[in-house]
């Protein structure tokens, strides 16, 4: 009888050890997938999803301003409980432009909590910022150069218009390192012009539009006239003008 009781005691201790160890460690193990799509994005209400082994506690997604969880807490999203699946999904309330970091947290049924890795993303809803510099107000260059800064990696197009506000030619450039330059427009005749640069948004926002630039081209020689003394004359120091 004593031997039987001893065996039962050993078995009970083993069962308690199994329940107290691996089960409590595995009850809550929340994960969050990377940011959906790509970042930067113009989606102000991004969705977050992941998995968990704990169905009785809510999953909380916390969104902080900045590149880490050390910034200001902007939103806390929570799932309904109990969870009906080991996967979860939550959608943010509208966020403004800027960089954010999100994490998922979940309490464990037997105490403690589980936290996912951080996901950092940037929201941009404004058009690309593009600037334009070009030739001086007056020059004789029929293929002037243009340059500037670009806020996106898409092609920059310089629209060149005449005095009647009609587009006569364009120049194009692919930005590199946030700047661009172009001089591949068609040859221009003498006259007055103005130019503006545009850039499409890779995120689907409105296109960026630069400042306007006014310039004139003159390839004709200067007009000069000459008048002088009458003929014949006895003036040994004649004057000339024009």
GROMACS .gro file of C-alpha atoms in nm:
model
  242
    1UNK     CA    1   0.000   0.000   0.000
    2UNK     CA    2   0.283   0.240   0.091
    3UNK     CA    3   0.446   0.166  -0.245
    4UNK     CA    4   0.121   0.246  -0.427
    5UNK     CA    5   0.080   0.575  -0.243
    6UNK     CA    6   0.439   0.665  -0.330
    7UNK     CA    7   0.380   0.603  -0.697
    8UNK     CA    8   0.062   0.810  -0.692
    9UNK     CA    9   0.250   1.095  -0.523
   10UNK     CA   10   0.526   1.093  -0.784
   11UNK     CA   11   0.268   1.092  -1.063
   12UNK     CA   12   0.080   1.385  -0.907
   13UNK     CA   13   0.399   1.590  -0.873
   14UNK     CA   14   0.483   1.520  -1.238
   15UNK     CA   15   0.138   1.631  -1.353
   16UNK     CA   16   0.159   1.953  -1.149
   17UNK     CA   17   0.506   2.024  -1.291
   18UNK     CA   18   0.381   1.980  -1.646
   19UNK     CA   19   0.086   2.212  -1.586
   20UNK     CA   20   0.289   2.475  -1.404
   21UNK     CA   21   0.572   2.497  -1.657
   22UNK     CA   22   0.514   2.469  -2.030
   23UNK     CA   23   0.141   2.554  -2.024
   24UNK     CA   24   0.185   2.891  -1.853
   25UNK     CA   25   0.470   2.982  -2.088
   26UNK     CA   26   0.264   2.900  -2.398
   27UNK     CA   27  -0.069   3.052  -2.292
   28UNK     CA   28   0.005   3.398  -2.434
   29UNK     CA   29   0.249   3.440  -2.720
   30UNK     CA   30   0.123   3.731  -2.929
   31UNK     CA   31   0.284   3.823  -3.262
   32UNK     CA   32   0.224   4.104  -3.510
   33UNK     CA   33   0.304   4.089  -3.879
   34UNK     CA   34   0.502   4.361  -4.052
   35UNK     CA   35   0.331   4.673  -4.179
   36UNK     CA   36   0.082   4.577  -4.453
   37UNK     CA   37   0.177   4.694  -4.801
   38UNK     CA   38   0.469   4.933  -4.806
   39UNK     CA   39   0.584   5.233  -4.607
   40UNK     CA   40   0.565   5.523  -4.656
   41UNK     CA   41   0.194   5.501  -4.731
   42UNK     CA   42  -0.099   5.738  -4.775
   43UNK     CA   43  -0.334   5.503  -4.587
   44UNK     CA   44  -0.435   5.692  -4.271
   45UNK     CA   45  -0.625   5.393  -4.126
   46UNK     CA   46  -0.382   5.100  -4.156
   47UNK     CA   47  -0.476   4.752  -4.033
   48UNK     CA   48  -0.260   4.533  -3.812
   49UNK     CA   49  -0.281   4.156  -3.774
   50UNK     CA   50  -0.102   3.867  -3.610
   51UNK     CA   51  -0.149   3.552  -3.407
   52UNK     CA   52  -0.180   3.442  -3.046
   53UNK     CA   53  -0.220   3.126  -2.838
   54UNK     CA   54  -0.436   3.301  -2.575
   55UNK     CA   55  -0.805   3.329  -2.668
   56UNK     CA   56  -0.943   3.448  -2.334
   57UNK     CA   57  -0.759   3.784  -2.317
   58UNK     CA   58  -0.785   4.080  -2.558
   59UNK     CA   59  -0.500   4.173  -2.791
   60UNK     CA   60  -0.412   4.542  -2.753
   61UNK     CA   61  -0.231   4.732  -3.028
   62UNK     CA   62  -0.063   5.051  -2.909
   63UNK     CA   63   0.044   5.314  -3.165
   64UNK     CA   64   0.313   5.563  -3.062
   65UNK     CA   65   0.428   5.877  -3.243
   66UNK     CA   66   0.786   5.848  -3.366
   67UNK     CA   67   1.035   5.578  -3.451
   68UNK     CA   68   1.006   5.392  -3.119
   69UNK     CA   69   0.765   5.320  -2.837
   70UNK     CA   70   0.924   5.604  -2.643
   71UNK     CA   71   0.705   5.859  -2.818
   72UNK     CA   72   0.357   5.985  -2.735
   73UNK     CA   73   0.087   5.717  -2.723
   74UNK     CA   74  -0.163   5.811  -2.995
   75UNK     CA   75  -0.404   5.515  -3.001
   76UNK     CA   76  -0.485   5.190  -2.822
   77UNK     CA   77  -0.687   4.932  -3.018
   78UNK     CA   78  -0.836   4.619  -2.860
   79UNK     CA   79  -0.992   4.300  -2.991
   80UNK     CA   80  -1.318   4.153  -2.867
   81UNK     CA   81  -1.296   3.860  -2.623
   82UNK     CA   82  -1.304   3.574  -2.633
   83UNK     CA   83  -1.111   3.545  -2.957
   84UNK     CA   84  -1.269   3.300  -3.199
   85UNK     CA   85  -0.940   3.223  -3.373
   86UNK     CA   86  -0.569   3.219  -3.305
   87UNK     CA   87  -0.534   3.505  -3.555
   88UNK     CA   88  -0.641   3.864  -3.489
   89UNK     CA   89  -0.681   4.190  -3.684
   90UNK     CA   90  -0.735   4.553  -3.582
   91UNK     CA   91  -0.776   4.875  -3.784
   92UNK     CA   92  -0.649   5.211  -3.663
   93UNK     CA   93  -0.856   5.526  -3.632
   94UNK     CA   94  -0.748   5.801  -3.877
   95UNK     CA   95  -0.387   5.909  -3.822
   96UNK     CA   96  -0.219   6.226  -3.938
   97UNK     CA   97   0.100   6.254  -4.140
   98UNK     CA   98   0.414   6.136  -3.966
   99UNK     CA   99   0.610   5.835  -3.845
  100UNK     CA  100   0.458   5.589  -3.597
  101UNK     CA  101   0.556   5.270  -3.414
  102UNK     CA  102   0.302   5.001  -3.321
  103UNK     CA  103   0.327   4.701  -3.087
  104UNK     CA  104   0.081   4.431  -2.986
  105UNK     CA  105   0.039   4.336  -2.618
  106UNK     CA  106  -0.164   4.065  -2.445
  107UNK     CA  107  -0.200   3.959  -2.082
  108UNK     CA  108  -0.138   3.596  -1.991
  109UNK     CA  109  -0.416   3.402  -1.822
  110UNK     CA  110  -0.179   3.286  -1.545
  111UNK     CA  111  -0.010   3.624  -1.502
  112UNK     CA  112   0.245   3.832  -1.689
  113UNK     CA  113   0.209   3.955  -2.047
  114UNK     CA  114   0.340   3.904  -2.398
  115UNK     CA  115   0.456   4.176  -2.637
  116UNK     CA  116   0.522   4.158  -3.009
  117UNK     CA  117   0.810   4.317  -3.192
  118UNK     CA  118   0.764   4.685  -3.295
  119UNK     CA  119   0.643   4.787  -3.642
  120UNK     CA  120   0.746   5.135  -3.761
  121UNK     CA  121   0.570   5.307  -4.052
  122UNK     CA  122   0.531   5.651  -4.210
  123UNK     CA  123   0.213   5.816  -4.343
  124UNK     CA  124   0.237   6.083  -4.615
  125UNK     CA  125  -0.075   6.240  -4.765
  126UNK     CA  126   0.074   6.558  -4.911
  127UNK     CA  127   0.197   6.593  -5.271
  128UNK     CA  128   0.573   6.565  -5.332
  129UNK     CA  129   0.767   6.884  -5.268
  130UNK     CA  130   0.946   6.988  -5.587
  131UNK     CA  131   1.143   7.310  -5.646
  132UNK     CA  132   1.270   7.474  -5.966
  133UNK     CA  133   1.572   7.688  -6.049
  134UNK     CA  134   1.679   7.772  -6.401
  135UNK     CA  135   1.836   8.025  -6.636
  136UNK     CA  136   1.882   8.395  -6.556
  137UNK     CA  137   1.609   8.639  -6.649
  138UNK     CA  138   1.776   8.702  -6.987
  139UNK     CA  139   2.021   8.483  -7.177
  140UNK     CA  140   2.105   8.361  -7.526
  141UNK     CA  141   2.088   7.990  -7.437
  142UNK     CA  142   1.828   7.816  -7.649
  143UNK     CA  143   1.851   7.498  -7.435
  144UNK     CA  144   1.871   7.629  -7.078
  145UNK     CA  145   1.934   7.404  -6.780
  146UNK     CA  146   1.688   7.346  -6.496
  147UNK     CA  147   1.739   7.189  -6.154
  148UNK     CA  148   1.582   7.163  -5.811
  149UNK     CA  149   1.484   6.941  -5.523
  150UNK     CA  150   1.235   6.653  -5.532
  151UNK     CA  151   1.036   6.490  -5.253
  152UNK     CA  152   0.970   6.162  -5.437
  153UNK     CA  153   1.162   5.921  -5.659
  154UNK     CA  154   0.927   5.961  -5.959
  155UNK     CA  155   1.016   6.152  -6.276
  156UNK     CA  156   1.022   6.533  -6.269
  157UNK     CA  157   0.875   6.710  -6.573
  158UNK     CA  158   0.960   7.073  -6.654
  159UNK     CA  159   0.682   7.238  -6.855
  160UNK     CA  160   0.802   7.533  -7.063
  161UNK     CA  161   0.534   7.778  -7.179
  162UNK     CA  162   0.551   8.080  -7.408
  163UNK     CA  163   0.413   8.428  -7.353
  164UNK     CA  164   0.069   8.307  -7.468
  165UNK     CA  165   0.075   8.046  -7.187
  166UNK     CA  166   0.105   7.762  -7.440
  167UNK     CA  167   0.337   7.470  -7.364
  168UNK     CA  168   0.607   7.458  -7.628
  169UNK     CA  169   0.833   7.185  -7.492
  170UNK     CA  170   0.924   6.985  -7.181
  171UNK     CA  171   1.236   6.864  -7.003
  172UNK     CA  172   1.250   6.552  -6.784
  173UNK     CA  173   1.474   6.424  -6.507
  174UNK     CA  174   1.496   6.131  -6.266
  175UNK     CA  175   1.576   6.248  -5.912
  176UNK     CA  176   1.881   6.114  -5.728
  177UNK     CA  177   1.941   6.179  -5.361
  178UNK     CA  178   1.653   6.427  -5.345
  179UNK     CA  179   1.779   6.653  -5.628
  180UNK     CA  180   1.733   6.662  -6.005
  181UNK     CA  181   1.865   6.846  -6.313
  182UNK     CA  182   1.757   6.855  -6.678
  183UNK     CA  183   1.845   7.025  -7.007
  184UNK     CA  184   1.689   6.786  -7.259
  185UNK     CA  185   1.407   7.010  -7.374
  186UNK     CA  186   1.355   7.105  -7.736
  187UNK     CA  187   1.546   7.407  -7.865
  188UNK     CA  188   1.377   7.737  -7.790
  189UNK     CA  189   1.349   8.044  -8.008
  190UNK     CA  190   1.404   8.400  -7.894
  191UNK     CA  191   1.115   8.513  -7.677
  192UNK     CA  192   0.967   8.524  -7.330
  193UNK     CA  193   0.892   8.204  -7.139
  194UNK     CA  194   0.798   8.068  -6.802
  195UNK     CA  195   0.849   7.719  -6.661
  196UNK     CA  196   0.703   7.503  -6.386
  197UNK     CA  197   0.811   7.158  -6.266
  198UNK     CA  198   0.571   6.880  -6.166
  199UNK     CA  199   0.622   6.541  -6.001
  200UNK     CA  200   0.373   6.256  -5.967
  201UNK     CA  201   0.330   6.097  -5.624
  202UNK     CA  202   0.440   5.735  -5.597
  203UNK     CA  203   0.179   5.696  -5.321
  204UNK     CA  204  -0.116   5.817  -5.527
  205UNK     CA  205  -0.137   6.161  -5.367
  206UNK     CA  206  -0.182   6.478  -5.571
  207UNK     CA  207   0.113   6.570  -5.793
  208UNK     CA  208   0.371   6.815  -5.667
  209UNK     CA  209   0.396   7.153  -5.841
  210UNK     CA  210   0.697   7.383  -5.812
  211UNK     CA  211   0.731   7.758  -5.813
  212UNK     CA  212   0.707   7.933  -6.152
  213UNK     CA  213   1.021   8.063  -6.320
  214UNK     CA  214   1.019   8.345  -6.579
  215UNK     CA  215   1.298   8.398  -6.830
  216UNK     CA  216   1.366   8.537  -7.178
  217UNK     CA  217   1.592   8.424  -7.463
  218UNK     CA  218   1.748   8.667  -7.710
  219UNK     CA  219   1.986   8.539  -7.979
  220UNK     CA  220   1.983   8.846  -8.204
  221UNK     CA  221   2.283   9.084  -8.210
  222UNK     CA  222   2.240   9.417  -8.035
  223UNK     CA  223   2.107   9.702  -8.249
  224UNK     CA  224   2.349   9.994  -8.264
  225UNK     CA  225   2.332  10.318  -8.471
  226UNK     CA  226   2.593  10.582  -8.550
  227UNK     CA  227   2.573  10.953  -8.630
  228UNK     CA  228   2.869  11.181  -8.675
  229UNK     CA  229   2.989  11.510  -8.824
  230UNK     CA  230   2.863  11.649  -9.152
  231UNK     CA  231   3.071  11.626  -9.467
  232UNK     CA  232   3.285  11.817  -9.538
  233UNK     CA  233   3.388  11.968  -9.204
  234UNK     CA  234   3.682  12.152  -9.058
  235UNK     CA  235   3.621  12.007  -8.711
  236UNK     CA  236   3.938  11.820  -8.618
  237UNK     CA  237   3.773  11.664  -8.312
  238UNK     CA  238   3.440  11.542  -8.448
  239UNK     CA  239   3.177  11.390  -8.220
  240UNK     CA  240   2.997  11.064  -8.272
  241UNK     CA  241   2.676  10.930  -8.114
  242UNK     CA  242   2.411  10.669  -8.168
   0.00000   0.00000   0.00000
